[in-house]
């Protein structure tokens, strides 16, 4: 599917979410969902605490009137009011970034975890990307690995190696200029789990912190060969309580 058509589908989904829902009914459904989650995730009869926490990810499902004529593995960005991961408050545009004080307070939610991010780049881009990660630890501290395309092909060419890479990180980002080559190298498991790399424009070094944080502040949808679209929306903690008010 072309980029323009994918954008139209995303706009239609946003319009439906904004104008086509019964908010009263939605509130009731969310309250019931939250009540069920709290009941099912509470400690067992012996009072044992759950080691890994009880948060679950709420997904919104949209039913399409027609099957898409073309599919695309490329993720479509969807703005959401509350991020799924801890983010750093950023200016409106990359050009305003240098004037931002590092001491500025953020609106981060303490209940959110920092995402473990892997960014895949051209081999010749690895040095400057690593330098940027070191230069901006506050904004790019979530980038735990900078992986070159050649390294991806040679060091993760086996099925088990790719599975380990997939399980190690929450989000994968990629230089948009090498996205087709990366798609062939990562294997089908990335696409089946909807963790294929999100493309970034890396033509401006100074914009990297802005681009990464902008990605973390949104969610993504994928146009597949079916009439259902699932979008990850919000974890079941304070944000869901804030939504149901």
Short mmCIF file of C-alpha atoms in Angstrom, two decimals:
data_model
loop_
_atom_site.label_atom_id
_atom_site.label_comp_id
_atom_site.label_asym_id
_atom_site.label_seq_id
_atom_site.Cartn_x
_atom_site.Cartn_y
_atom_site.Cartn_z
CA UNK A 1 0.00 0.00 0.00
CA UNK A 2 1.32 3.42 -0.92
CA UNK A 3 2.24 5.90 1.78
CA UNK A 4 -0.59 8.27 0.82
CA UNK A 5 -3.20 5.47 0.99
CA UNK A 6 -1.83 4.25 4.34
CA UNK A 7 -2.10 7.79 5.65
CA UNK A 8 -5.74 7.98 4.53
CA UNK A 9 -6.52 4.73 6.34
CA UNK A 10 -4.87 6.08 9.49
CA UNK A 11 -6.88 9.33 9.19
CA UNK A 12 -10.10 7.33 8.83
CA UNK A 13 -9.28 5.30 11.95
CA UNK A 14 -8.56 8.48 13.92
CA UNK A 15 -11.80 10.07 12.69
CA UNK A 16 -13.81 7.00 13.69
CA UNK A 17 -12.20 6.93 17.12
CA UNK A 18 -12.99 10.62 17.59
CA UNK A 19 -16.48 10.93 16.14
CA UNK A 20 -18.02 7.48 15.63
CA UNK A 21 -18.08 6.06 19.17
CA UNK A 22 -20.65 6.19 21.93
CA UNK A 23 -18.51 7.63 24.74
CA UNK A 24 -20.99 6.58 27.45
CA UNK A 25 -20.93 2.98 26.27
CA UNK A 26 -17.15 3.13 25.89
CA UNK A 27 -16.79 4.35 29.47
CA UNK A 28 -18.87 1.45 30.74
CA UNK A 29 -16.82 -1.05 28.75
CA UNK A 30 -13.53 0.36 30.01
CA UNK A 31 -14.70 0.36 33.61
CA UNK A 32 -15.80 -3.26 33.28
CA UNK A 33 -12.48 -4.15 31.68
CA UNK A 34 -10.53 -2.45 34.45
CA UNK A 35 -12.65 -4.17 37.13
CA UNK A 36 -12.08 -7.57 35.51
CA UNK A 37 -8.35 -6.93 35.22
CA UNK A 38 -8.03 -5.91 38.87
CA UNK A 39 -9.95 -8.98 39.97
CA UNK A 40 -8.08 -11.46 37.78
CA UNK A 41 -4.64 -10.02 38.51
CA UNK A 42 -5.02 -9.67 42.28
CA UNK A 43 -2.87 -11.77 44.57
CA UNK A 44 -3.94 -15.37 45.02
CA UNK A 45 -5.67 -16.74 48.09
CA UNK A 46 -2.37 -17.05 49.96
CA UNK A 47 -1.58 -13.38 49.41
CA UNK A 48 1.41 -13.87 47.14
CA UNK A 49 2.58 -10.89 45.11
CA UNK A 50 3.19 -11.25 41.41
CA UNK A 51 6.87 -10.87 40.66
CA UNK A 52 6.56 -9.23 37.24
CA UNK A 53 3.60 -6.97 38.02
CA UNK A 54 0.04 -7.15 36.74
CA UNK A 55 -0.12 -4.61 33.92
CA UNK A 56 -1.57 -5.72 30.60
CA UNK A 57 -1.69 -3.92 27.29
CA UNK A 58 -5.11 -2.81 26.09
CA UNK A 59 -5.64 -3.15 22.34
CA UNK A 60 -8.29 -1.40 20.28
CA UNK A 61 -9.73 -3.39 17.38
CA UNK A 62 -11.27 -1.74 14.33
CA UNK A 63 -13.43 -3.58 11.83
CA UNK A 64 -13.08 -2.43 8.22
CA UNK A 65 -15.98 -2.35 5.79
CA UNK A 66 -13.77 -3.72 3.01
CA UNK A 67 -10.64 -5.83 2.82
CA UNK A 68 -7.65 -3.61 1.92
CA UNK A 69 -6.71 -4.04 -1.73
CA UNK A 70 -3.03 -3.78 -0.84
CA UNK A 71 -1.20 -4.64 2.36
CA UNK A 72 1.96 -3.12 3.76
CA UNK A 73 4.39 -4.27 6.46
CA UNK A 74 5.38 -0.65 7.02
CA UNK A 75 3.92 0.64 10.30
CA UNK A 76 1.57 3.62 10.23
CA UNK A 77 2.06 6.09 13.07
CA UNK A 78 -1.00 6.83 15.23
CA UNK A 79 -1.00 9.67 17.76
CA UNK A 80 -2.22 8.70 21.24
CA UNK A 81 -2.78 10.92 24.29
CA UNK A 82 -0.78 8.70 26.65
CA UNK A 83 2.42 6.90 25.55
CA UNK A 84 3.04 3.21 26.10
CA UNK A 85 6.59 3.84 27.29
CA UNK A 86 8.40 6.46 29.31
CA UNK A 87 9.16 9.47 27.14
CA UNK A 88 11.02 12.74 27.54
CA UNK A 89 9.17 16.00 26.95
CA UNK A 90 10.39 17.38 23.64
CA UNK A 91 9.89 20.65 21.70
CA UNK A 92 7.42 20.91 18.85
CA UNK A 93 10.12 20.68 16.16
CA UNK A 94 13.75 19.48 15.99
CA UNK A 95 14.88 23.04 15.27
CA UNK A 96 13.82 24.10 18.76
CA UNK A 97 15.71 21.29 20.42
CA UNK A 98 19.04 23.04 21.02
CA UNK A 99 17.34 25.81 22.99
CA UNK A 100 15.83 23.34 25.43
CA UNK A 101 17.24 23.22 28.94
CA UNK A 102 18.26 19.83 30.26
CA UNK A 103 16.82 20.81 33.62
CA UNK A 104 13.30 21.21 32.24
CA UNK A 105 10.79 19.10 34.09
CA UNK A 106 9.15 16.21 32.26
CA UNK A 107 5.65 14.88 32.47
CA UNK A 108 6.82 11.29 32.57
CA UNK A 109 4.62 8.81 34.42
CA UNK A 110 6.55 6.88 37.05
CA UNK A 111 4.47 3.77 36.29
CA UNK A 112 5.84 3.53 32.76
CA UNK A 113 8.96 1.53 32.01
CA UNK A 114 11.72 2.78 29.78
CA UNK A 115 11.65 0.99 26.44
CA UNK A 116 14.61 -1.15 25.41
CA UNK A 117 15.35 0.10 21.89
CA UNK A 118 17.55 -1.32 19.13
CA UNK A 119 18.29 0.94 16.17
CA UNK A 120 19.50 -0.58 12.89
CA UNK A 121 21.62 1.65 10.68
CA UNK A 122 24.13 1.61 7.85
CA UNK A 123 27.57 0.45 8.97
CA UNK A 124 29.05 3.86 8.18
CA UNK A 125 26.42 5.53 10.39
CA UNK A 126 27.19 3.51 13.52
CA UNK A 127 29.95 5.82 14.87
CA UNK A 128 27.93 9.02 14.79
CA UNK A 129 24.77 7.35 16.07
CA UNK A 130 26.71 5.95 19.04
CA UNK A 131 28.19 9.40 19.62
CA UNK A 132 24.69 10.89 19.70
CA UNK A 133 23.52 8.26 22.20
CA UNK A 134 26.42 9.21 24.48
CA UNK A 135 25.85 12.94 23.94
CA UNK A 136 22.14 12.79 24.80
CA UNK A 137 21.78 10.10 27.50
CA UNK A 138 18.52 11.59 28.75
CA UNK A 139 16.76 11.40 25.40
CA UNK A 140 18.61 8.44 23.87
CA UNK A 141 19.38 6.37 26.96
CA UNK A 142 16.65 3.99 25.83
CA UNK A 143 18.77 3.02 22.80
CA UNK A 144 20.57 -0.02 24.18
CA UNK A 145 22.04 -1.24 20.90
CA UNK A 146 23.15 0.33 17.63
CA UNK A 147 23.23 -2.50 15.10
CA UNK A 148 24.75 -2.19 11.64
CA UNK A 149 23.07 -3.81 8.65
CA UNK A 150 26.10 -5.97 7.91
CA UNK A 151 26.28 -7.10 11.53
CA UNK A 152 22.58 -7.99 11.37
CA UNK A 153 23.22 -10.17 8.34
CA UNK A 154 26.33 -11.93 9.66
CA UNK A 155 25.81 -12.15 13.44
CA UNK A 156 22.08 -12.79 13.40
CA UNK A 157 21.67 -14.95 10.34
CA UNK A 158 20.42 -18.02 12.20
CA UNK A 159 16.86 -18.54 13.36
CA UNK A 160 17.75 -18.76 17.07
CA UNK A 161 19.94 -15.66 16.88
CA UNK A 162 17.10 -13.67 15.36
CA UNK A 163 14.68 -14.97 18.01
CA UNK A 164 17.04 -13.86 20.77
CA UNK A 165 17.35 -10.43 19.18
CA UNK A 166 13.58 -10.17 18.91
CA UNK A 167 13.03 -11.05 22.57
CA UNK A 168 15.80 -8.80 23.85
CA UNK A 169 14.29 -5.46 22.79
CA UNK A 170 10.86 -3.82 23.02
CA UNK A 171 11.14 -1.62 19.94
CA UNK A 172 13.24 -1.74 16.78
CA UNK A 173 14.02 1.38 14.78
CA UNK A 174 15.66 1.52 11.39
CA UNK A 175 17.20 3.98 8.94
CA UNK A 176 14.42 4.31 6.36
CA UNK A 177 16.96 4.10 3.52
CA UNK A 178 17.76 0.47 4.36
CA UNK A 179 14.28 -0.66 5.47
CA UNK A 180 13.71 -3.11 2.56
CA UNK A 181 17.07 -4.80 3.17
CA UNK A 182 16.45 -5.00 6.91
CA UNK A 183 13.03 -6.54 6.29
CA UNK A 184 14.63 -9.39 4.37
CA UNK A 185 17.29 -9.95 7.05
CA UNK A 186 15.19 -10.07 10.22
CA UNK A 187 12.90 -12.98 9.34
CA UNK A 188 9.16 -13.56 9.61
CA UNK A 189 8.95 -13.66 13.43
CA UNK A 190 9.40 -9.90 13.62
CA UNK A 191 6.39 -9.41 11.36
CA UNK A 192 4.25 -12.03 13.10
CA UNK A 193 4.77 -10.33 16.46
CA UNK A 194 4.31 -6.82 14.96
CA UNK A 195 7.80 -5.80 16.04
CA UNK A 196 9.22 -5.03 12.62
CA UNK A 197 11.46 -1.93 12.66
CA UNK A 198 9.87 1.50 12.56
CA UNK A 199 11.60 3.62 9.89
CA UNK A 200 13.36 6.85 10.87
CA UNK A 201 14.87 9.57 8.71
CA UNK A 202 18.52 9.81 9.75
CA UNK A 203 19.61 12.50 7.32
CA UNK A 204 19.95 15.05 10.12
CA UNK A 205 22.09 13.98 13.06
CA UNK A 206 20.69 16.67 15.35
CA UNK A 207 17.15 15.38 14.84
CA UNK A 208 17.85 11.86 16.16
CA UNK A 209 16.76 12.51 19.79
CA UNK A 210 13.57 14.15 18.52
CA UNK A 211 12.82 11.29 16.09
CA UNK A 212 13.32 8.57 18.71
CA UNK A 213 11.16 10.27 21.34
CA UNK A 214 8.47 11.03 18.75
CA UNK A 215 8.35 7.32 17.92
CA UNK A 216 8.06 6.34 21.59
CA UNK A 217 5.20 8.78 22.13
CA UNK A 218 2.97 7.11 19.52
CA UNK A 219 1.59 3.70 18.67
CA UNK A 220 1.51 2.00 15.27
CA UNK A 221 -0.90 0.02 13.14
CA UNK A 222 -0.29 -2.40 10.31
CA UNK A 223 -2.41 -2.86 7.21
CA UNK A 224 -2.86 -6.61 6.73
CA UNK A 225 -4.97 -8.79 4.44
CA UNK A 226 -8.08 -8.79 6.62
CA UNK A 227 -10.92 -6.64 7.90
CA UNK A 228 -9.57 -6.23 11.44
CA UNK A 229 -6.89 -3.79 12.61
CA UNK A 230 -5.49 -4.09 16.14
CA UNK A 231 -3.77 -1.10 17.71
CA UNK A 232 -1.90 -1.22 21.00
CA UNK A 233 -3.30 1.64 23.02
CA UNK A 234 -2.61 1.83 26.76
CA UNK A 235 -1.36 -0.25 29.72
CA UNK A 236 -3.82 -1.11 32.49
CA UNK A 237 -2.54 1.22 35.18
CA UNK A 238 -3.15 4.88 36.01
CA UNK A 239 -3.64 5.90 32.38
CA UNK A 240 -6.64 3.60 31.97
CA UNK A 241 -8.07 4.94 35.22
CA UNK A 242 -7.55 8.46 33.91
CA UNK A 243 -9.41 7.57 30.69
CA UNK A 244 -12.49 6.17 32.45
CA UNK A 245 -12.41 9.11 34.85
#
